[in-house]
Each structure stands twice: as C-alpha cells, then as structure tokens.
C-alpha cells in the first residue's frame, strides 16, 4: 500500500492440483473441476468453515468448488506426503512437487486449471541510487528465479 515503494516482479508461481496415481485411478479422466466436490481436500493453512477450491482455467474462466477438508497443515511437505498416501487432493506450487512428479509418487490433475498464480516480487524504496551490486543481484534474481519456478 505504500506508494513510494517500487515493485520488481521476479517470478510467477503456478499452483496445481495433485494426488497420488493410485488415488487418480479412482477419478475420472475428466477436466471438470466439479468432480473435486466428491473428494477430500488436503489444504494449506487453517481450513475455513466452508472450504472451496478456487480455480482458473487456461482461458480465464473461474470455478469455485466446495469441498470437505480431510487435513489442514501449514507444512507443504506434510501435504505432499498425505497426497502421496492417497488421502486426498492438494493444491501446491508446481515446483514443490517436481521431485514427486518425476518419480511418479504424485500426479497433476485437472491440467487446464490452476489453483492460483501468485507473484514473487522485490520491493525497493527507489530506483535511483541503487548500488551496482544490488542492481546486479536484482538482475540475477530476474534471470534465475523464473526457470526454478516453471514447470
């Protein structure tokens, strides 16, 4: 909210829906988010009284699907392990699940939908007077972070 700060966008984090391949066998191959209502959710943070998946597809359509929370945790690793144990479906940043996708302990579902795309940004007081070392560090982050967080 401080308008005197300068925001430099560094990367976008896509959040996707994941479950175990064994659990996936119980799902249809549909790309319809409404099917999520039939499956327990593994959610990050405190569950709300009426939790819902908030999704956006490739063309910008939004979907809100109510779901029952089976497990809530502040730890992404806990949610990954719970999903790998077929306890339900979780939404996590794609880079967090990269190793599990490679060794096929998790699989992405609803591939044309995302569960959020937050930005990683750097805030600075001003563009003027930035030391060359700081400028070099910012340029490094702008070049190196996006590949880390991409699929």
Coordinates of N, CA, C and O in Angstrom, one line a residue:
X1 N 0.8 -1.2 0.0 CA 0.0 0.0 0.0 C 0.8 1.3 0.0 O 0.3 2.3 -0.3
X2 N 2.1 1.2 0.4 CA 3.0 2.4 0.4 C 3.4 2.7 -1.1 O 4.1 2.0 -1.7
X3 N 2.8 3.8 -1.6 CA 3.0 4.1 -3.0 C 4.4 4.6 -3.3 O 4.8 4.7 -4.4
X4 N 5.2 4.8 -2.3 CA 6.6 5.2 -2.5 C 7.5 4.1 -2.8 O 8.7 4.2 -3.3
X5 N 7.0 2.8 -2.7 CA 7.9 1.6 -2.9 C 7.8 1.3 -4.4 O 6.7 1.4 -5.0
X6 N 8.9 0.7 -5.0 CA 8.9 0.3 -6.3 C 8.9 -1.3 -6.3 O 9.6 -1.9 -5.5
X7 N 8.0 -1.9 -7.1 CA 7.9 -3.3 -7.1 C 8.5 -3.8 -8.4 O 8.3 -3.4 -9.5
X8 N 9.4 -4.8 -8.2 CA 10.0 -5.5 -9.3 C 9.6 -6.9 -9.3 O 9.8 -7.7 -8.3
X9 N 8.8 -7.4 -10.3 CA 8.3 -8.7 -10.4 C 9.5 -9.7 -10.8 O 10.2 -9.4 -11.8
X10 N 9.6 -10.7 -10.0 CA 10.7 -11.7 -10.3 C 10.3 -13.0 -10.9 O 10.9 -13.5 -11.8
X11 N 9.1 -13.5 -10.5 CA 8.6 -14.8 -11.0 C 7.2 -15.0 -10.6 O 6.6 -14.4 -9.7
X12 N 6.6 -15.9 -11.4 CA 5.2 -16.3 -11.1 C 5.2 -17.8 -10.6 O 5.9 -18.6 -11.2
X13 N 4.4 -18.1 -9.6 CA 4.3 -19.4 -9.0 C 3.0 -20.0 -9.4 O 2.0 -19.5 -8.9
X14 N 2.9 -21.0 -10.2 CA 1.6 -21.6 -10.5 C 1.4 -22.7 -9.5 O 2.2 -23.5 -9.2
X15 N 0.2 -22.7 -9.0 CA -0.3 -23.7 -8.0 C -1.2 -24.7 -8.8 O -2.1 -24.3 -9.6
X16 N -0.9 -26.0 -8.7 CA -1.7 -27.0 -9.4 C -2.3 -28.0 -8.4 O -1.9 -28.0 -7.2
X17 N -3.2 -28.8 -8.8 CA -3.8 -29.8 -8.0 C -3.1 -31.2 -8.2 O -2.8 -31.5 -9.3
X18 N -2.8 -31.8 -7.1 CA -2.1 -33.1 -7.1 C -2.7 -34.2 -6.3 O -3.4 -33.9 -5.3
X19 N -2.5 -35.4 -6.7 CA -2.9 -36.6 -5.9 C -2.0 -37.7 -6.3 O -1.2 -37.6 -7.2
X20 N -2.1 -38.8 -5.6 CA -1.3 -40.0 -6.0 C -1.9 -40.7 -7.2 O -3.0 -40.6 -7.5
X21 N -1.0 -41.4 -8.0 CA -1.5 -42.1 -9.1 C -2.6 -43.2 -8.7 O -3.5 -43.4 -9.4
X22 N -2.4 -43.8 -7.5 CA -3.4 -44.7 -7.0 C -4.7 -44.0 -6.8 O -5.8 -44.6 -7.2
X23 N -4.7 -42.9 -6.2 CA -5.9 -42.1 -6.0 C -6.5 -41.7 -7.3 O -7.7 -41.7 -7.5
X24 N -5.6 -41.3 -8.3 CA -6.1 -40.9 -9.6 C -6.9 -42.0 -10.3 O -7.8 -41.7 -11.0
X25 N -6.6 -43.2 -10.0 CA -7.3 -44.3 -10.6 C -8.8 -44.3 -10.2 O -9.6 -44.7 -11.0
X26 N -9.1 -43.7 -9.1 CA -10.4 -43.6 -8.6 C -11.2 -42.4 -9.2 O -12.4 -42.2 -9.1
X27 N -10.4 -41.5 -9.9 CA -11.0 -40.3 -10.5 C -11.3 -40.5 -12.0 O -10.7 -41.4 -12.6
X28 N -12.3 -39.8 -12.5 CA -12.5 -39.9 -13.9 C -11.4 -39.1 -14.6 O -10.7 -38.3 -14.0
X29 N -11.3 -39.3 -15.9 CA -10.3 -38.6 -16.7 C -10.8 -37.2 -17.1 O -10.2 -36.6 -17.9
X30 N -11.9 -36.8 -16.6 CA -12.5 -35.5 -16.9 C -11.6 -34.3 -16.5 O -10.8 -34.5 -15.6
X31 N -11.8 -33.2 -17.2 CA -11.1 -32.0 -16.8 C -12.1 -31.0 -16.2 O -12.0 -29.8 -16.2
X32 N -13.2 -31.6 -15.5 CA -14.2 -30.8 -14.9 C -14.0 -30.6 -13.4 O -13.9 -31.6 -12.7
X33 N -13.8 -29.4 -13.0 CA -13.5 -29.2 -11.6 C -14.6 -29.6 -10.6 O -14.3 -29.8 -9.4
X34 N -15.8 -29.7 -11.1 CA -16.9 -30.1 -10.2 C -16.7 -31.5 -9.6 O -17.2 -31.8 -8.5
X35 N -15.8 -32.3 -10.2 CA -15.5 -33.7 -9.6 C -14.8 -33.5 -8.3 O -14.8 -34.5 -7.5
X36 N -14.2 -32.4 -8.0 CA -13.4 -32.2 -6.8 C -14.3 -32.2 -5.6 O -13.9 -32.6 -4.5
X37 N -15.6 -31.9 -5.7 CA -16.5 -31.9 -4.6 C -16.7 -33.3 -4.0 O -17.1 -33.4 -2.8
X38 N -16.4 -34.3 -4.7 CA -16.6 -35.7 -4.3 C -15.4 -36.2 -3.5 O -15.4 -37.3 -3.1
X39 N -14.3 -35.4 -3.4 CA -13.0 -35.9 -2.9 C -12.5 -35.0 -1.8 O -12.7 -33.8 -1.8
X40 N -11.9 -35.6 -0.8 CA -11.4 -34.9 0.4 C -10.2 -34.0 0.0 O -9.4 -34.3 -0.9
X41 N -10.1 -32.8 0.6 CA -9.1 -31.8 0.3 C -8.0 -31.9 1.4 O -8.3 -32.1 2.6
X42 N -6.8 -31.7 1.0 CA -5.6 -31.5 1.9 C -5.2 -30.1 1.6 O -4.7 -29.8 0.6
X43 N -5.4 -29.2 2.6 CA -5.2 -27.8 2.4 C -4.1 -27.2 3.2 O -3.8 -27.6 4.3
X44 N -3.6 -26.1 2.7 CA -2.5 -25.4 3.4 C -3.2 -24.3 4.2 O -4.1 -23.6 3.8
X45 N -2.7 -24.2 5.5 CA -3.3 -23.3 6.4 C -4.5 -23.8 7.1 O -4.8 -24.9 7.1
X46 N -5.2 -22.8 7.8 CA -6.4 -23.2 8.6 C -7.6 -23.4 7.6 O -7.8 -22.5 6.8
X47 N -8.3 -24.4 7.8 CA -9.5 -24.6 7.0 C -10.6 -23.7 7.4 O -10.7 -23.3 8.5
X48 N -11.3 -23.2 6.4 CA -12.5 -22.3 6.6 C -13.7 -23.2 6.9 O -13.6 -24.4 6.6
X49 N -14.7 -22.7 7.5 CA -15.9 -23.5 7.8 C -16.4 -24.1 6.5 O -16.7 -25.3 6.5
X50 N -16.5 -23.4 5.4 CA -17.0 -23.9 4.2 C -15.8 -23.7 3.2 O -15.7 -22.7 2.5
X51 N -14.9 -24.7 3.1 CA -13.8 -24.6 2.2 C -14.2 -24.8 0.8 O -15.1 -25.6 0.5
X52 N -13.5 -24.1 -0.1 CA -13.7 -24.4 -1.6 C -12.5 -24.2 -2.3 O -11.6 -23.5 -2.0
X53 N -12.4 -25.0 -3.4 CA -11.3 -24.8 -4.4 C -11.6 -23.6 -5.3 O -12.7 -23.5 -5.8
X54 N -10.7 -22.7 -5.4 CA -10.9 -21.6 -6.3 C -9.9 -21.8 -7.5 O -8.7 -21.7 -7.3
X55 N -10.4 -22.0 -8.7 CA -9.6 -22.4 -9.8 C -9.8 -21.5 -11.0 O -10.9 -20.9 -11.1
X56 N -8.8 -21.4 -11.8 CA -8.9 -20.6 -13.1 C -8.3 -21.5 -14.2 O -7.3 -22.1 -14.0
X57 N -9.0 -21.5 -15.3 CA -8.6 -22.3 -16.4 C -7.7 -21.5 -17.4 O -7.5 -20.3 -17.2
X58 N -7.3 -22.2 -18.4 CA -6.3 -21.6 -19.4 C -6.9 -20.4 -20.2 O -6.2 -19.6 -20.7
X59 N -8.3 -20.3 -20.3 CA -8.9 -19.2 -21.0 C -9.4 -18.2 -20.0 O -10.1 -17.2 -20.5
X60 N -9.2 -18.3 -18.7 CA -9.6 -17.3 -17.8 C -10.9 -17.5 -17.1 O -11.4 -16.6 -16.3
X61 N -11.5 -18.6 -17.3 CA -12.8 -18.9 -16.6 C -12.5 -19.3 -15.2 O -11.5 -20.0 -14.9
X62 N -13.3 -19.0 -14.2 CA -13.1 -19.3 -12.8 C -14.1 -20.3 -12.4 O -15.2 -20.4 -12.9
X63 N -13.7 -21.2 -11.4 CA -14.6 -22.2 -10.8 C -14.4 -22.1 -9.3 O -13.3 -22.0 -8.9
X64 N -15.5 -22.3 -8.6 CA -15.4 -22.4 -7.2 C -16.2 -23.7 -6.8 O -17.3 -23.8 -7.1
X65 N -15.4 -24.6 -6.2 CA -16.0 -25.9 -5.9 C -15.9 -26.2 -4.4 O -14.8 -26.2 -3.9
X66 N -17.0 -26.3 -3.7 CA -17.0 -26.7 -2.3 C -16.3 -28.0 -2.1 O -16.5 -28.9 -2.9
X67 N -15.7 -28.2 -1.0 CA -15.0 -29.5 -0.7 C -14.9 -29.7 0.8 O -15.0 -28.7 1.6
X68 N -14.8 -30.9 1.2 CA -14.6 -31.3 2.6 C -13.1 -31.4 2.9 O -12.4 -32.1 2.2
X69 N -12.6 -30.8 3.9 CA -11.2 -30.8 4.3 C -10.9 -32.0 5.2 O -11.5 -32.2 6.2
X70 N -10.0 -32.9 4.7 CA -9.6 -34.0 5.5 C -8.4 -33.7 6.4 O -8.3 -34.2 7.5
X71 N -7.5 -32.9 5.8 CA -6.3 -32.5 6.5 C -5.9 -31.1 6.2 O -5.9 -30.7 5.0
X72 N -5.6 -30.3 7.2 CA -5.1 -28.9 7.0 C -3.7 -28.9 7.7 O -3.5 -29.4 8.8
X73 N -2.7 -28.3 7.1 CA -1.4 -28.2 7.6 C -0.7 -26.9 7.1 O -1.0 -26.4 6.0
X74 N 0.2 -26.4 7.9 CA 1.0 -25.2 7.5 C 2.3 -25.7 6.8 O 3.1 -24.8 6.4
X75 N 2.4 -27.0 6.6 CA 3.6 -27.5 6.0 C 3.4 -28.2 4.7 O 2.6 -29.2 4.6
X76 N 4.0 -27.7 3.6 CA 3.7 -28.2 2.3 C 4.2 -29.7 2.1 O 3.6 -30.5 1.4
X77 N 5.3 -30.0 2.8 CA 5.8 -31.4 2.8 C 4.8 -32.4 3.4 O 4.6 -33.4 2.8
X78 N 4.2 -32.0 4.4 CA 3.1 -32.8 5.0 C 2.0 -33.1 4.0 O 1.5 -34.2 3.9
X79 N 1.6 -32.0 3.4 CA 0.5 -32.2 2.4 C 0.9 -33.1 1.2 O 0.2 -33.9 0.7
X80 N 2.2 -32.9 0.8 CA 2.7 -33.8 -0.3 C 2.7 -35.2 0.1 O 2.2 -36.1 -0.7
X81 N 3.1 -35.5 1.3 CA 3.2 -36.9 1.8 C 1.7 -37.4 1.9 O 1.5 -38.6 1.6
X82 N 0.8 -36.6 2.5 CA -0.6 -37.1 2.6 C -1.2 -37.4 1.2 O -1.9 -38.4 1.1
X83 N -0.9 -36.5 0.3 CA -1.4 -36.8 -1.1 C -0.8 -38.1 -1.7 O -1.5 -38.9 -2.3
X84 N 0.5 -38.3 -1.5 CA 1.2 -39.5 -2.0 C 0.6 -40.7 -1.3 O 0.6 -41.8 -1.9
X85 N 0.1 -40.6 -0.1 CA -0.5 -41.7 0.6 C -2.0 -41.9 0.2 O -2.7 -42.7 0.9
X86 N -2.5 -41.2 -0.8 CA -3.8 -41.3 -1.3 C -4.9 -40.8 -0.3 O -6.0 -41.3 -0.3
X87 N -4.6 -39.8 0.5 CA -5.5 -39.3 1.5 C -6.4 -38.3 0.9 O -7.4 -37.9 1.5
X88 N -6.1 -37.8 -0.3 CA -7.0 -36.8 -0.9 C -6.2 -36.0 -2.0 O -5.1 -36.4 -2.5
X89 N -6.8 -34.8 -2.3 CA -6.2 -33.9 -3.3 C -5.7 -32.7 -2.6 O -6.3 -32.1 -1.7
X90 N -4.5 -32.2 -3.1 CA -3.9 -31.0 -2.5 C -3.6 -30.0 -3.7 O -3.3 -30.4 -4.8
X91 N -3.5 -28.7 -3.3 CA -3.0 -27.7 -4.2 C -1.7 -27.2 -3.7 O -1.7 -26.7 -2.5
X92 N -0.7 -27.2 -4.5 CA 0.6 -26.7 -4.1 C 1.3 -26.1 -5.3 O 1.0 -26.3 -6.4
X93 N 2.3 -25.3 -5.0 CA 3.1 -24.7 -6.1 C 3.8 -25.9 -6.9 O 4.2 -26.8 -6.3
X94 N 3.8 -25.7 -8.2 CA 4.3 -26.9 -9.0 C 5.7 -27.2 -8.7 O 6.1 -28.4 -8.7
X95 N 6.5 -26.2 -8.4 CA 8.0 -26.5 -8.2 C 8.2 -27.3 -6.9 O 9.1 -28.1 -6.8
X96 N 7.3 -27.2 -6.0 CA 7.4 -28.0 -4.7 C 7.2 -29.5 -5.0 O 7.8 -30.3 -4.3
X97 N 6.4 -29.8 -6.0 CA 6.1 -31.2 -6.3 C 6.9 -31.8 -7.4 O 6.7 -33.0 -7.8
X98 N 7.8 -31.1 -7.9 CA 8.6 -31.6 -9.1 C 9.3 -32.9 -8.8 O 9.2 -33.8 -9.7
X99 N 9.9 -33.2 -7.7 CA 10.6 -34.5 -7.5 C 9.5 -35.6 -7.4 O 9.8 -36.7 -8.0
X100 N 8.4 -35.4 -6.8 CA 7.3 -36.4 -6.7 C 6.7 -36.6 -8.1 O 6.2 -37.8 -8.4
X101 N 6.6 -35.6 -9.0 CA 6.1 -35.8 -10.3 C 7.1 -36.7 -11.1 O 6.7 -37.5 -11.9
X102 N 8.4 -36.4 -10.9 CA 9.4 -37.2 -11.7 C 9.4 -38.7 -11.3 O 9.6 -39.5 -12.1
X103 N 9.3 -38.9 -9.9 CA 9.3 -40.3 -9.5 C 7.9 -40.9 -9.4 O 7.7 -42.0 -8.9
X104 N 6.9 -40.2 -9.9 CA 5.5 -40.6 -10.1 C 4.9 -41.1 -8.8 O 4.1 -41.9 -8.7
X105 N 5.3 -40.4 -7.7 CA 4.5 -40.6 -6.4 C 3.3 -39.6 -6.3 O 2.4 -39.8 -5.5
X106 N 3.4 -38.6 -7.2 CA 2.2 -37.6 -7.3 C 2.0 -37.4 -8.8 O 2.9 -37.6 -9.6
X107 N 0.8 -37.1 -9.1 CA 0.4 -36.7 -10.5 C -0.5 -35.5 -10.4 O -1.2 -35.3 -9.5
X108 N -0.4 -34.7 -11.5 CA -1.2 -33.5 -11.6 C -2.6 -33.8 -12.1 O -2.6 -34.6 -13.1
X109 N -3.6 -33.3 -11.6 CA -5.0 -33.5 -12.1 C -5.5 -32.2 -12.6 O -5.0 -31.1 -12.3
X110 N -6.6 -32.2 -13.4 CA -7.2 -31.0 -14.0 C -6.1 -30.2 -14.6 O -5.9 -29.0 -14.2
X111 N -5.4 -30.7 -15.6 CA -4.2 -29.9 -16.2 C -4.5 -28.6 -16.8 O -3.6 -27.8 -16.9
X112 N -5.7 -28.3 -17.2 CA -6.0 -27.0 -17.7 C -6.4 -26.0 -16.7 O -6.8 -24.8 -17.0
X113 N -6.4 -26.3 -15.4 CA -6.8 -25.5 -14.3 C -5.6 -25.2 -13.4 O -4.8 -26.0 -13.2
X114 N -5.6 -24.0 -12.8 CA -4.6 -23.6 -11.8 C -5.4 -23.2 -10.5 O -6.5 -22.8 -10.6
X115 N -4.7 -23.4 -9.4 CA -5.3 -23.0 -8.1 C -4.6 -21.8 -7.6 O -4.5 -21.6 -6.4
X116 N -4.1 -20.9 -8.5 CA -3.5 -19.7 -8.1 C -2.2 -19.5 -8.9 O -1.5 -20.4 -9.2
X117 N -1.9 -18.2 -9.1 CA -0.6 -17.8 -9.7 C -0.1 -16.6 -9.1 O 0.0 -15.5 -9.7
X118 N 0.4 -16.7 -7.8 CA 0.9 -15.5 -7.1 C 2.3 -15.1 -7.7 O 3.0 -15.9 -8.3
X119 N 2.6 -13.9 -7.5 CA 3.9 -13.3 -8.0 C 4.9 -13.2 -6.8 O 4.5 -13.0 -5.7
X120 N 6.2 -13.5 -7.2 CA 7.3 -13.2 -6.2 C 7.8 -11.8 -6.7 O 8.2 -11.7 -7.8
X121 N 7.8 -10.9 -5.8 CA 8.3 -9.5 -6.1 C 9.3 -9.1 -5.1 O 9.4 -9.6 -4.0
X122 N 10.1 -8.1 -5.5 CA 11.1 -7.4 -4.7 C 10.6 -6.0 -4.6 O 10.1 -5.4 -5.5
X123 N 10.6 -5.5 -3.3 CA 10.2 -4.1 -3.1 C 11.4 -3.3 -2.8 O 12.3 -3.7 -2.0
X124 N 11.5 -2.1 -3.4 CA 12.6 -1.2 -3.2 C 12.1 0.2 -2.9 O 10.9 0.5 -3.3
X125 N 12.8 1.0 -2.2 CA 12.4 2.3 -1.9 C 12.5 3.2 -3.1 O 11.7 4.2 -3.2
X126 N 13.4 3.0 -4.0 CA 13.6 3.9 -5.1 C 14.5 3.2 -6.2 O 15.3 2.3 -5.9
X127 N 14.3 3.6 -7.4 CA 15.2 3.1 -8.5 C 16.5 3.9 -8.5 O 17.5 3.4 -9.1
X128 N 16.4 5.1 -8.0 CA 17.6 6.0 -8.0 C 18.5 5.6 -6.9 O 18.1 5.2 -5.8
X129 N 19.8 5.7 -7.1 CA 20.8 5.5 -6.1 C 21.0 4.0 -5.7 O 21.6 3.7 -4.7
X130 N 20.6 3.1 -6.6 CA 20.8 1.7 -6.3 C 22.2 1.3 -6.6 O 22.7 1.6 -7.7
X131 N 22.9 0.7 -5.6 CA 24.3 0.4 -5.8 C 24.4 -0.7 -6.9 O 23.5 -1.5 -7.1
X132 N 25.5 -0.6 -7.7 CA 25.7 -1.6 -8.8 C 25.6 -3.1 -8.3 O 25.1 -3.9 -9.0
X133 N 26.1 -3.4 -7.1 CA 26.0 -4.7 -6.6 C 24.5 -5.1 -6.4 O 24.2 -6.3 -6.7
X134 N 23.7 -4.2 -5.9 CA 22.3 -4.5 -5.7 C 21.6 -4.7 -7.0 O 20.8 -5.6 -7.2
X135 N 21.9 -3.8 -8.0 CA 21.4 -3.9 -9.3 C 21.7 -5.3 -10.0 O 20.9 -5.9 -10.6
X136 N 23.0 -5.7 -9.8 CA 23.4 -7.0 -10.3 C 22.7 -8.1 -9.7 O 22.3 -9.1 -10.3
X137 N 22.4 -8.0 -8.4 CA 21.7 -9.0 -7.6 C 20.3 -9.1 -8.1 O 19.7 -10.2 -8.3
X138 N 19.6 -8.0 -8.3 CA 18.2 -7.9 -8.8 C 18.2 -8.6 -10.2 O 17.3 -9.4 -10.5
X139 N 19.1 -8.2 -11.1 CA 19.2 -8.8 -12.4 C 19.4 -10.3 -12.4 O 18.8 -11.1 -13.1
X140 N 20.2 -10.8 -11.5 CA 20.5 -12.2 -11.3 C 19.1 -12.9 -10.9 O 18.8 -13.9 -11.4
X141 N 18.4 -12.3 -9.9 CA 17.1 -12.9 -9.5 C 16.1 -12.9 -10.6 O 15.4 -13.9 -10.8
X142 N 16.1 -11.9 -11.4 CA 15.1 -11.8 -12.5 C 15.4 -12.9 -13.6 O 14.5 -13.4 -14.2
X143 N 16.7 -13.2 -13.7 CA 17.1 -14.2 -14.7 C 17.0 -15.6 -14.2 O 16.6 -16.6 -14.9
X144 N 17.3 -15.8 -12.9 CA 17.4 -17.2 -12.4 C 16.2 -17.7 -11.7 O 16.0 -18.9 -11.7
X145 N 15.3 -16.9 -11.2 CA 14.1 -17.4 -10.5 C 13.1 -18.0 -11.4 O 12.5 -19.1 -11.1
X146 N 12.7 -17.3 -12.5 CA 11.7 -17.9 -13.3 C 11.9 -19.4 -13.8 O 10.9 -20.2 -13.6
X147 N 13.1 -19.8 -14.2 CA 13.2 -21.2 -14.5 C 13.1 -22.1 -13.3 O 12.6 -23.3 -13.5
X148 N 13.4 -21.7 -12.2 CA 13.3 -22.5 -11.0 C 11.8 -22.8 -10.7 O 11.4 -23.9 -10.3
X149 N 10.9 -21.9 -10.9 CA 9.5 -22.0 -10.6 C 8.7 -22.4 -11.7 O 7.5 -22.7 -11.6
X150 N 9.2 -22.6 -12.9 CA 8.4 -23.0 -14.1 C 8.2 -24.5 -14.1 O 9.0 -25.2 -13.4
X151 N 7.3 -25.0 -14.8 CA 7.0 -26.4 -14.9 C 8.1 -27.1 -15.6 O 8.5 -27.4 -16.4

